[in-house]
Amino acid sequence: GTFWRIVKHKSTEEFESLPYICTLLNSSLWTYYGITKPDGFLVATVNGFGIVVEAVYITLFLIFAPKRKKATTATLVGILDVGFLLAAVLVTQLALQGGARIDVIGFMCAGLNIIMYGSPLSAMRTVVTTKSVEYMPFFLSFFLFLNGGIWAFYAFLVRDYFLGVPNGTGFVLGTAQLVLYAMYRNAKPSGSTTNELEEGDQYEHLISSANQTHEAVETR
């Protein structure tokens, strides 16, 4: 939806590029982890697809965003998706070997994933404050629940804690969101502040990006 809206209007409007930039870094690190780990083919494949999706979104920002936002996007891509990623690859390749290398990459991936999965907390607060689920769409919550559950189950099967902990966190947060949705779906909304609405909107951008990164696993 976001993709076609930007192309149709030839403007990025109020959308922010940072969530997509962070998701691209997340997908890139997980792909590197999957390539490095002997049994990580599935992780590398799914997140490799995520790299393509996020690269398309970021390209749209570089084409259709206002000049200032273009400059900000290009700078952040250079720092995070090129600089940080390149530094992570070089350090782990040159300074570490074998299991230690896999562990360090796994810690980085898990840490970034937990930060990204923590973004729903602002949307959940908005739901409780406004007594409305308008800014916490059901399908985004459902796919957070499903995506986290599938990856957590896969992590359990292959005994991969780096995959299991962040995705288990996503599964718990997704479950909590579905419970909130059931509680407030018929409630009449109360007044809300501009900041709360912006938080809910920003959450939607981030999680929709993260879901597109991982949804390919559902087709396997």
JSON list of C-alpha atoms in Angstrom, two decimals:
[
{"chain": "A", "resi": 1, "resn": "GLY", "atom": "CA", "xyz": [0.00, 0.00, 0.00]},
{"chain": "A", "resi": 2, "resn": "THR", "atom": "CA", "xyz": [2.75, 2.46, 0.97]},
{"chain": "A", "resi": 3, "resn": "PHE", "atom": "CA", "xyz": [4.71, 1.56, -2.18]},
{"chain": "A", "resi": 4, "resn": "TRP", "atom": "CA", "xyz": [1.84, 2.34, -4.59]},
{"chain": "A", "resi": 5, "resn": "ARG", "atom": "CA", "xyz": [0.73, 5.41, -2.66]},
{"chain": "A", "resi": 6, "resn": "ILE", "atom": "CA", "xyz": [4.17, 7.00, -3.01]},
{"chain": "A", "resi": 7, "resn": "VAL", "atom": "CA", "xyz": [4.37, 6.17, -6.72]},
{"chain": "A", "resi": 8, "resn": "LYS", "atom": "CA", "xyz": [0.80, 7.33, -7.40]},
{"chain": "A", "resi": 9, "resn": "HIS", "atom": "CA", "xyz": [1.19, 10.65, -5.60]},
{"chain": "A", "resi": 10, "resn": "LYS", "atom": "CA", "xyz": [4.85, 11.06, -6.63]},
{"chain": "A", "resi": 11, "resn": "SER", "atom": "CA", "xyz": [5.50, 12.13, -3.05]},
{"chain": "A", "resi": 12, "resn": "THR", "atom": "CA", "xyz": [6.60, 10.46, 0.18]},
{"chain": "A", "resi": 13, "resn": "GLU", "atom": "CA", "xyz": [4.17, 12.78, 2.05]},
{"chain": "A", "resi": 14, "resn": "GLU", "atom": "CA", "xyz": [4.66, 12.32, 5.81]},
{"chain": "A", "resi": 15, "resn": "PHE", "atom": "CA", "xyz": [6.28, 8.89, 5.59]},
{"chain": "A", "resi": 16, "resn": "GLU", "atom": "CA", "xyz": [9.71, 8.60, 7.20]},
{"chain": "A", "resi": 17, "resn": "SER", "atom": "CA", "xyz": [12.58, 6.66, 5.68]},
{"chain": "A", "resi": 18, "resn": "LEU", "atom": "CA", "xyz": [14.26, 5.64, 8.95]},
{"chain": "A", "resi": 19, "resn": "PRO", "atom": "CA", "xyz": [12.07, 2.54, 9.57]},
{"chain": "A", "resi": 20, "resn": "TYR", "atom": "CA", "xyz": [12.91, 1.20, 6.11]},
{"chain": "A", "resi": 21, "resn": "ILE", "atom": "CA", "xyz": [16.60, 2.00, 6.54]},
{"chain": "A", "resi": 22, "resn": "CYS", "atom": "CA", "xyz": [16.68, 0.14, 9.86]},
{"chain": "A", "resi": 23, "resn": "THR", "atom": "CA", "xyz": [14.78, -2.79, 8.38]},
{"chain": "A", "resi": 24, "resn": "LEU", "atom": "CA", "xyz": [17.26, -2.96, 5.49]},
{"chain": "A", "resi": 25, "resn": "LEU", "atom": "CA", "xyz": [20.12, -3.10, 8.00]},
{"chain": "A", "resi": 26, "resn": "ASN", "atom": "CA", "xyz": [18.25, -5.78, 9.95]},
{"chain": "A", "resi": 27, "resn": "SER", "atom": "CA", "xyz": [17.67, -7.87, 6.81]},
{"chain": "A", "resi": 28, "resn": "SER", "atom": "CA", "xyz": [21.28, -7.43, 5.72]},
{"chain": "A", "resi": 29, "resn": "LEU", "atom": "CA", "xyz": [22.68, -8.57, 9.07]},
{"chain": "A", "resi": 30, "resn": "TRP", "atom": "CA", "xyz": [20.36, -11.60, 9.19]},
{"chain": "A", "resi": 31, "resn": "THR", "atom": "CA", "xyz": [21.38, -12.51, 5.63]},
{"chain": "A", "resi": 32, "resn": "TYR", "atom": "CA", "xyz": [25.03, -12.30, 6.66]},
{"chain": "A", "resi": 33, "resn": "TYR", "atom": "CA", "xyz": [24.22, -14.45, 9.71]},
{"chain": "A", "resi": 34, "resn": "GLY", "atom": "CA", "xyz": [22.46, -17.01, 7.51]},
{"chain": "A", "resi": 35, "resn": "ILE", "atom": "CA", "xyz": [25.37, -17.14, 5.07]},
{"chain": "A", "resi": 36, "resn": "THR", "atom": "CA", "xyz": [27.90, -17.51, 7.89]},
{"chain": "A", "resi": 37, "resn": "LYS", "atom": "CA", "xyz": [26.02, -20.20, 9.83]},
{"chain": "A", "resi": 38, "resn": "PRO", "atom": "CA", "xyz": [26.23, -23.72, 8.30]},
{"chain": "A", "resi": 39, "resn": "ASP", "atom": "CA", "xyz": [22.47, -24.42, 8.54]},
{"chain": "A", "resi": 40, "resn": "GLY", "atom": "CA", "xyz": [21.29, -20.85, 7.96]},
{"chain": "A", "resi": 41, "resn": "PHE", "atom": "CA", "xyz": [20.12, -21.16, 4.33]},
{"chain": "A", "resi": 42, "resn": "LEU", "atom": "CA", "xyz": [16.45, -20.40, 5.12]},
{"chain": "A", "resi": 43, "resn": "VAL", "atom": "CA", "xyz": [17.35, -17.32, 7.17]},
{"chain": "A", "resi": 44, "resn": "ALA", "atom": "CA", "xyz": [19.63, -16.03, 4.39]},
{"chain": "A", "resi": 45, "resn": "THR", "atom": "CA", "xyz": [17.03, -16.66, 1.67]},
{"chain": "A", "resi": 46, "resn": "VAL", "atom": "CA", "xyz": [14.09, -14.97, 3.39]},
{"chain": "A", "resi": 47, "resn": "ASN", "atom": "CA", "xyz": [16.09, -11.97, 4.52]},
{"chain": "A", "resi": 48, "resn": "GLY", "atom": "CA", "xyz": [17.75, -11.71, 1.11]},
{"chain": "A", "resi": 49, "resn": "PHE", "atom": "CA", "xyz": [14.23, -11.17, -0.24]},
{"chain": "A", "resi": 50, "resn": "GLY", "atom": "CA", "xyz": [13.75, -8.56, 2.49]},
{"chain": "A", "resi": 51, "resn": "ILE", "atom": "CA", "xyz": [16.83, -6.67, 1.27]},
{"chain": "A", "resi": 52, "resn": "VAL", "atom": "CA", "xyz": [15.24, -6.34, -2.17]},
{"chain": "A", "resi": 53, "resn": "VAL", "atom": "CA", "xyz": [11.92, -5.08, -0.74]},
{"chain": "A", "resi": 54, "resn": "GLU", "atom": "CA", "xyz": [13.52, -2.50, 1.53]},
{"chain": "A", "resi": 55, "resn": "ALA", "atom": "CA", "xyz": [15.92, -1.35, -1.20]},
{"chain": "A", "resi": 56, "resn": "VAL", "atom": "CA", "xyz": [12.87, -0.60, -3.39]},
{"chain": "A", "resi": 57, "resn": "TYR", "atom": "CA", "xyz": [11.27, 1.48, -0.63]},
{"chain": "A", "resi": 58, "resn": "ILE", "atom": "CA", "xyz": [14.47, 3.44, 0.00]},
{"chain": "A", "resi": 59, "resn": "THR", "atom": "CA", "xyz": [14.93, 4.04, -3.73]},
{"chain": "A", "resi": 60, "resn": "LEU", "atom": "CA", "xyz": [11.44, 5.55, -3.81]},
{"chain": "A", "resi": 61, "resn": "PHE", "atom": "CA", "xyz": [12.43, 7.93, -1.03]},
{"chain": "A", "resi": 62, "resn": "LEU", "atom": "CA", "xyz": [15.53, 8.97, -2.95]},
{"chain": "A", "resi": 63, "resn": "ILE", "atom": "CA", "xyz": [13.37, 9.64, -6.04]},
{"chain": "A", "resi": 64, "resn": "PHE", "atom": "CA", "xyz": [10.19, 11.20, -4.63]},
{"chain": "A", "resi": 65, "resn": "ALA", "atom": "CA", "xyz": [11.11, 12.75, -1.27]},
{"chain": "A", "resi": 66, "resn": "PRO", "atom": "CA", "xyz": [11.68, 16.51, -0.84]},
{"chain": "A", "resi": 67, "resn": "LYS", "atom": "CA", "xyz": [15.28, 17.64, -1.22]},
{"chain": "A", "resi": 68, "resn": "ARG", "atom": "CA", "xyz": [15.97, 17.81, 2.54]},
{"chain": "A", "resi": 69, "resn": "LYS", "atom": "CA", "xyz": [14.47, 14.37, 3.17]},
{"chain": "A", "resi": 70, "resn": "LYS", "atom": "CA", "xyz": [16.45, 12.95, 0.24]},
{"chain": "A", "resi": 71, "resn": "ALA", "atom": "CA", "xyz": [19.67, 14.22, 1.79]},
{"chain": "A", "resi": 72, "resn": "THR", "atom": "CA", "xyz": [18.74, 12.81, 5.21]},
{"chain": "A", "resi": 73, "resn": "THR", "atom": "CA", "xyz": [17.83, 9.43, 3.69]},
{"chain": "A", "resi": 74, "resn": "ALA", "atom": "CA", "xyz": [21.06, 9.23, 1.68]},
{"chain": "A", "resi": 75, "resn": "THR", "atom": "CA", "xyz": [23.11, 10.14, 4.77]},
{"chain": "A", "resi": 76, "resn": "LEU", "atom": "CA", "xyz": [21.43, 7.52, 6.97]},
{"chain": "A", "resi": 77, "resn": "VAL", "atom": "CA", "xyz": [21.78, 4.85, 4.27]},
{"chain": "A", "resi": 78, "resn": "GLY", "atom": "CA", "xyz": [25.48, 5.67, 4.03]},
{"chain": "A", "resi": 79, "resn": "ILE", "atom": "CA", "xyz": [25.99, 5.51, 7.80]},
{"chain": "A", "resi": 80, "resn": "LEU", "atom": "CA", "xyz": [23.82, 2.51, 8.70]},
{"chain": "A", "resi": 81, "resn": "ASP", "atom": "CA", "xyz": [23.30, 0.35, 5.61]},
{"chain": "A", "resi": 82, "resn": "VAL", "atom": "CA", "xyz": [26.78, 0.86, 4.15]},
{"chain": "A", "resi": 83, "resn": "GLY", "atom": "CA", "xyz": [29.13, 2.05, 6.90]},
{"chain": "A", "resi": 84, "resn": "PHE", "atom": "CA", "xyz": [27.85, 0.06, 9.88]},
{"chain": "A", "resi": 85, "resn": "LEU", "atom": "CA", "xyz": [27.20, -3.07, 7.82]},
{"chain": "A", "resi": 86, "resn": "LEU", "atom": "CA", "xyz": [30.63, -2.94, 6.18]},
{"chain": "A", "resi": 87, "resn": "ALA", "atom": "CA", "xyz": [32.30, -2.40, 9.58]},
{"chain": "A", "resi": 88, "resn": "ALA", "atom": "CA", "xyz": [30.40, -5.34, 11.07]},
{"chain": "A", "resi": 89, "resn": "VAL", "atom": "CA", "xyz": [31.44, -7.62, 8.19]},
{"chain": "A", "resi": 90, "resn": "LEU", "atom": "CA", "xyz": [35.09, -6.53, 8.27]},
{"chain": "A", "resi": 91, "resn": "VAL", "atom": "CA", "xyz": [35.45, -6.81, 12.07]},
{"chain": "A", "resi": 92, "resn": "THR", "atom": "CA", "xyz": [33.80, -10.24, 12.27]},
{"chain": "A", "resi": 93, "resn": "GLN", "atom": "CA", "xyz": [35.75, -11.54, 9.27]},
{"chain": "A", "resi": 94, "resn": "LEU", "atom": "CA", "xyz": [39.15, -10.22, 10.30]},
{"chain": "A", "resi": 95, "resn": "ALA", "atom": "CA", "xyz": [39.02, -10.47, 14.10]},
{"chain": "A", "resi": 96, "resn": "LEU", "atom": "CA", "xyz": [36.85, -13.52, 14.72]},
{"chain": "A", "resi": 97, "resn": "GLN", "atom": "CA", "xyz": [36.64, -17.11, 13.57]},
{"chain": "A", "resi": 98, "resn": "GLY", "atom": "CA", "xyz": [34.20, -20.04, 13.64]},
{"chain": "A", "resi": 99, "resn": "GLY", "atom": "CA", "xyz": [31.68, -20.11, 16.48]},
{"chain": "A", "resi": 100, "resn": "ALA", "atom": "CA", "xyz": [32.80, -16.75, 17.92]},
{"chain": "A", "resi": 101, "resn": "ARG", "atom": "CA", "xyz": [32.05, -15.02, 14.61]},
{"chain": "A", "resi": 102, "resn": "ILE", "atom": "CA", "xyz": [28.58, -16.57, 14.40]},
{"chain": "A", "resi": 103, "resn": "ASP", "atom": "CA", "xyz": [27.84, -15.63, 18.02]},
{"chain": "A", "resi": 104, "resn": "VAL", "atom": "CA", "xyz": [28.81, -11.96, 17.57]},
{"chain": "A", "resi": 105, "resn": "ILE", "atom": "CA", "xyz": [26.77, -11.64, 14.38]},
{"chain": "A", "resi": 106, "resn": "GLY", "atom": "CA", "xyz": [23.86, -13.35, 16.14]},
{"chain": "A", "resi": 107, "resn": "PHE", "atom": "CA", "xyz": [24.02, -10.94, 19.09]},
{"chain": "A", "resi": 108, "resn": "MET", "atom": "CA", "xyz": [23.93, -7.94, 16.73]},
{"chain": "A", "resi": 109, "resn": "CYS", "atom": "CA", "xyz": [20.97, -9.38, 14.81]},
{"chain": "A", "resi": 110, "resn": "ALA", "atom": "CA", "xyz": [19.04, -10.28, 17.95]},
{"chain": "A", "resi": 111, "resn": "GLY", "atom": "CA", "xyz": [19.66, -6.87, 19.53]},
{"chain": "A", "resi": 112, "resn": "LEU", "atom": "CA", "xyz": [18.44, -4.98, 16.47]},
{"chain": "A", "resi": 113, "resn": "ASN", "atom": "CA", "xyz": [15.42, -7.28, 16.14]},
{"chain": "A", "resi": 114, "resn": "ILE", "atom": "CA", "xyz": [14.40, -6.71, 19.77]},
{"chain": "A", "resi": 115, "resn": "ILE", "atom": "CA", "xyz": [14.63, -2.94, 19.24]},
{"chain": "A", "resi": 116, "resn": "MET", "atom": "CA", "xyz": [12.41, -3.22, 16.16]},
{"chain": "A", "resi": 117, "resn": "TYR", "atom": "CA", "xyz": [9.93, -5.51, 17.89]},
{"chain": "A", "resi": 118, "resn": "GLY", "atom": "CA", "xyz": [9.79, -2.99, 20.76]},
{"chain": "A", "resi": 119, "resn": "SER", "atom": "CA", "xyz": [8.17, -0.42, 18.47]},
{"chain": "A", "resi": 120, "resn": "PRO", "atom": "CA", "xyz": [4.64, -1.86, 19.00]},
{"chain": "A", "resi": 121, "resn": "LEU", "atom": "CA", "xyz": [4.74, -0.66, 22.60]},
{"chain": "A", "resi": 122, "resn": "SER", "atom": "CA", "xyz": [3.98, 2.93, 21.52]},
{"chain": "A", "resi": 123, "resn": "ALA", "atom": "CA", "xyz": [1.03, 1.77, 19.40]},
{"chain": "A", "resi": 124, "resn": "MET", "atom": "CA", "xyz": [-0.31, -0.33, 22.28]},
{"chain": "A", "resi": 125, "resn": "ARG", "atom": "CA", "xyz": [-0.13, 2.69, 24.57]},
{"chain": "A", "resi": 126, "resn": "THR", "atom": "CA", "xyz": [-2.04, 4.72, 21.96]},
{"chain": "A", "resi": 127, "resn": "VAL", "atom": "CA", "xyz": [-4.79, 2.07, 21.86]},
{"chain": "A", "resi": 128, "resn": "VAL", "atom": "CA", "xyz": [-5.19, 2.13, 25.64]},
{"chain": "A", "resi": 129, "resn": "THR", "atom": "CA", "xyz": [-5.11, 5.95, 25.79]},
{"chain": "A", "resi": 130, "resn": "THR", "atom": "CA", "xyz": [-7.53, 6.61, 22.92]},
{"chain": "A", "resi": 131, "resn": "LYS", "atom": "CA", "xyz": [-9.62, 3.45, 23.44]},
{"chain": "A", "resi": 132, "resn": "SER", "atom": "CA", "xyz": [-9.44, 2.95, 19.68]},
{"chain": "A", "resi": 133, "resn": "VAL", "atom": "CA", "xyz": [-7.67, 0.36, 17.50]},
{"chain": "A", "resi": 134, "resn": "GLU", "atom": "CA", "xyz": [-7.64, 2.69, 14.48]},
{"chain": "A", "resi": 135, "resn": "TYR", "atom": "CA", "xyz": [-3.87, 3.10, 14.64]},
{"chain": "A", "resi": 136, "resn": "MET", "atom": "CA", "xyz": [-3.12, -0.57, 15.31]},
{"chain": "A", "resi": 137, "resn": "PRO", "atom": "CA", "xyz": [-4.45, -2.37, 12.21]},
{"chain": "A", "resi": 138, "resn": "PHE", "atom": "CA", "xyz": [-5.58, -5.93, 12.88]},
{"chain": "A", "resi": 139, "resn": "PHE", "atom": "CA", "xyz": [-3.60, -7.60, 10.09]},
{"chain": "A", "resi": 140, "resn": "LEU", "atom": "CA", "xyz": [-0.33, -5.95, 11.14]},
{"chain": "A", "resi": 141, "resn": "SER", "atom": "CA", "xyz": [-0.87, -7.23, 14.67]},
{"chain": "A", "resi": 142, "resn": "PHE", "atom": "CA", "xyz": [-1.85, -10.65, 13.33]},
{"chain": "A", "resi": 143, "resn": "PHE", "atom": "CA", "xyz": [1.23, -10.94, 11.14]},
{"chain": "A", "resi": 144, "resn": "LEU", "atom": "CA", "xyz": [3.48, -9.80, 14.00]},
{"chain": "A", "resi": 145, "resn": "PHE", "atom": "CA", "xyz": [1.95, -12.64, 16.02]},
{"chain": "A", "resi": 146, "resn": "LEU", "atom": "CA", "xyz": [2.24, -15.13, 13.13]},
{"chain": "A", "resi": 147, "resn": "ASN", "atom": "CA", "xyz": [5.69, -14.04, 11.98]},
{"chain": "A", "resi": 148, "resn": "GLY", "atom": "CA", "xyz": [7.12, -14.13, 15.50]},
{"chain": "A", "resi": 149, "resn": "GLY", "atom": "CA", "xyz": [5.50, -17.49, 16.21]},
{"chain": "A", "resi": 150, "resn": "ILE", "atom": "CA", "xyz": [6.76, -19.17, 13.03]},
{"chain": "A", "resi": 151, "resn": "TRP", "atom": "CA", "xyz": [10.33, -17.96, 13.43]},
{"chain": "A", "resi": 152, "resn": "ALA", "atom": "CA", "xyz": [10.34, -18.78, 17.15]},
{"chain": "A", "resi": 153, "resn": "PHE", "atom": "CA", "xyz": [9.14, -22.31, 16.35]},
{"chain": "A", "resi": 154, "resn": "TYR", "atom": "CA", "xyz": [11.78, -22.69, 13.64]},
{"chain": "A", "resi": 155, "resn": "ALA", "atom": "CA", "xyz": [14.41, -21.41, 16.10]},
{"chain": "A", "resi": 156, "resn": "PHE", "atom": "CA", "xyz": [13.26, -24.02, 18.63]},
{"chain": "A", "resi": 157, "resn": "LEU", "atom": "CA", "xyz": [13.60, -26.79, 16.04]},
{"chain": "A", "resi": 158, "resn": "VAL", "atom": "CA", "xyz": [17.13, -25.80, 15.06]},
{"chain": "A", "resi": 159, "resn": "ARG", "atom": "CA", "xyz": [18.04, -24.69, 18.61]},
{"chain": "A", "resi": 160, "resn": "ASP", "atom": "CA", "xyz": [19.00, -21.18, 17.54]},
{"chain": "A", "resi": 161, "resn": "TYR", "atom": "CA", "xyz": [18.64, -18.79, 20.48]},
{"chain": "A", "resi": 162, "resn": "PHE", "atom": "CA", "xyz": [19.58, -15.74, 18.44]},
{"chain": "A", "resi": 163, "resn": "LEU", "atom": "CA", "xyz": [16.50, -16.32, 16.29]},
{"chain": "A", "resi": 164, "resn": "GLY", "atom": "CA", "xyz": [14.35, -17.55, 19.16]},
{"chain": "A", "resi": 165, "resn": "VAL", "atom": "CA", "xyz": [14.66, -14.72, 21.68]},
{"chain": "A", "resi": 166, "resn": "PRO", "atom": "CA", "xyz": [13.74, -11.73, 19.46]},
{"chain": "A", "resi": 167, "resn": "ASN", "atom": "CA", "xyz": [11.03, -13.60, 17.57]},
{"chain": "A", "resi": 168, "resn": "GLY", "atom": "CA", "xyz": [9.66, -15.04, 20.80]},
{"chain": "A", "resi": 169, "resn": "THR", "atom": "CA", "xyz": [9.44, -11.42, 21.96]},
{"chain": "A", "resi": 170, "resn": "GLY", "atom": "CA", "xyz": [7.59, -10.53, 18.75]},
{"chain": "A", "resi": 171, "resn": "PHE", "atom": "CA", "xyz": [5.19, -13.43, 19.30]},
{"chain": "A", "resi": 172, "resn": "VAL", "atom": "CA", "xyz": [4.39, -12.25, 22.85]},
{"chain": "A", "resi": 173, "resn": "LEU", "atom": "CA", "xyz": [3.88, -8.64, 21.71]},
{"chain": "A", "resi": 174, "resn": "GLY", "atom": "CA", "xyz": [1.70, -9.79, 18.80]},
{"chain": "A", "resi": 175, "resn": "THR", "atom": "CA", "xyz": [-0.42, -11.85, 21.19]},
{"chain": "A", "resi": 176, "resn": "ALA", "atom": "CA", "xyz": [-0.78, -8.84, 23.50]},
{"chain": "A", "resi": 177, "resn": "GLN", "atom": "CA", "xyz": [-1.88, -6.69, 20.56]},
{"chain": "A", "resi": 178, "resn": "LEU", "atom": "CA", "xyz": [-4.55, -9.20, 19.53]},
{"chain": "A", "resi": 179, "resn": "VAL", "atom": "CA", "xyz": [-5.85, -9.20, 23.11]},
{"chain": "A", "resi": 180, "resn": "LEU", "atom": "CA", "xyz": [-5.98, -5.38, 23.07]},
{"chain": "A", "resi": 181, "resn": "TYR", "atom": "CA", "xyz": [-7.73, -5.47, 19.70]},
{"chain": "A", "resi": 182, "resn": "ALA", "atom": "CA", "xyz": [-10.38, -7.80, 21.10]},
{"chain": "A", "resi": 183, "resn": "MET", "atom": "CA", "xyz": [-10.85, -5.50, 24.11]},
{"chain": "A", "resi": 184, "resn": "TYR", "atom": "CA", "xyz": [-11.12, -2.18, 22.24]},
{"chain": "A", "resi": 185, "resn": "ARG", "atom": "CA", "xyz": [-12.38, -3.03, 18.74]},
{"chain": "A", "resi": 186, "resn": "ASN", "atom": "CA", "xyz": [-15.94, -1.92, 19.56]},
{"chain": "A", "resi": 187, "resn": "ALA", "atom": "CA", "xyz": [-15.02, 0.87, 21.96]},
{"chain": "A", "resi": 188, "resn": "LYS", "atom": "CA", "xyz": [-15.75, 4.48, 21.06]},
{"chain": "A", "resi": 189, "resn": "PRO", "atom": "CA", "xyz": [-12.50, 6.41, 20.62]},
{"chain": "A", "resi": 190, "resn": "SER", "atom": "CA", "xyz": [-11.68, 9.18, 23.04]},
{"chain": "A", "resi": 191, "resn": "GLY", "atom": "CA", "xyz": [-9.54, 12.24, 22.38]},
{"chain": "A", "resi": 192, "resn": "SER", "atom": "CA", "xyz": [-5.95, 11.66, 21.36]},
{"chain": "A", "resi": 193, "resn": "THR", "atom": "CA", "xyz": [-2.91, 13.85, 21.01]},
{"chain": "A", "resi": 194, "resn": "THR", "atom": "CA", "xyz": [-1.02, 14.49, 17.81]},
{"chain": "A", "resi": 195, "resn": "ASN", "atom": "CA", "xyz": [2.06, 12.77, 19.19]},
{"chain": "A", "resi": 196, "resn": "GLU", "atom": "CA", "xyz": [0.14, 9.58, 19.94]},
{"chain": "A", "resi": 197, "resn": "LEU", "atom": "CA", "xyz": [-1.28, 9.47, 16.42]},
{"chain": "A", "resi": 198, "resn": "GLU", "atom": "CA", "xyz": [2.17, 9.98, 14.94]},
{"chain": "A", "resi": 199, "resn": "GLU", "atom": "CA", "xyz": [3.54, 7.15, 17.09]},
{"chain": "A", "resi": 200, "resn": "GLY", "atom": "CA", "xyz": [0.83, 4.81, 15.87]},
{"chain": "A", "resi": 201, "resn": "ASP", "atom": "CA", "xyz": [1.49, 5.77, 12.26]},
{"chain": "A", "resi": 202, "resn": "GLN", "atom": "CA", "xyz": [5.24, 5.33, 12.64]},
{"chain": "A", "resi": 203, "resn": "TYR", "atom": "CA", "xyz": [4.67, 1.90, 14.17]},
{"chain": "A", "resi": 204, "resn": "GLU", "atom": "CA", "xyz": [2.62, 0.88, 11.12]},
{"chain": "A", "resi": 205, "resn": "HIS", "atom": "CA", "xyz": [5.43, 1.83, 8.74]},
{"chain": "A", "resi": 206, "resn": "LEU", "atom": "CA", "xyz": [8.06, -0.09, 10.72]},
{"chain": "A", "resi": 207, "resn": "ILE", "atom": "CA", "xyz": [6.15, -3.30, 11.33]},
{"chain": "A", "resi": 208, "resn": "SER", "atom": "CA", "xyz": [4.72, -3.46, 7.79]},
{"chain": "A", "resi": 209, "resn": "SER", "atom": "CA", "xyz": [8.33, -3.29, 6.56]},
{"chain": "A", "resi": 210, "resn": "ALA", "atom": "CA", "xyz": [9.49, -5.94, 8.98]},
{"chain": "A", "resi": 211, "resn": "ASN", "atom": "CA", "xyz": [6.62, -8.24, 8.02]},
{"chain": "A", "resi": 212, "resn": "GLN", "atom": "CA", "xyz": [7.41, -7.94, 4.31]},
{"chain": "A", "resi": 213, "resn": "THR", "atom": "CA", "xyz": [10.98, -8.92, 5.19]},
{"chain": "A", "resi": 214, "resn": "HIS", "atom": "CA", "xyz": [9.87, -12.21, 6.76]},
{"chain": "A", "resi": 215, "resn": "GLU", "atom": "CA", "xyz": [6.52, -13.13, 5.19]},
{"chain": "A", "resi": 216, "resn": "ALA", "atom": "CA", "xyz": [8.21, -15.33, 2.56]},
{"chain": "A", "resi": 217, "resn": "VAL", "atom": "CA", "xyz": [8.69, -18.02, 5.21]},
{"chain": "A", "resi": 218, "resn": "GLU", "atom": "CA", "xyz": [4.92, -18.51, 5.34]},
{"chain": "A", "resi": 219, "resn": "THR", "atom": "CA", "xyz": [4.90, -19.80, 1.78]},
{"chain": "A", "resi": 220, "resn": "ARG", "atom": "CA", "xyz": [7.41, -22.58, 2.54]}
]
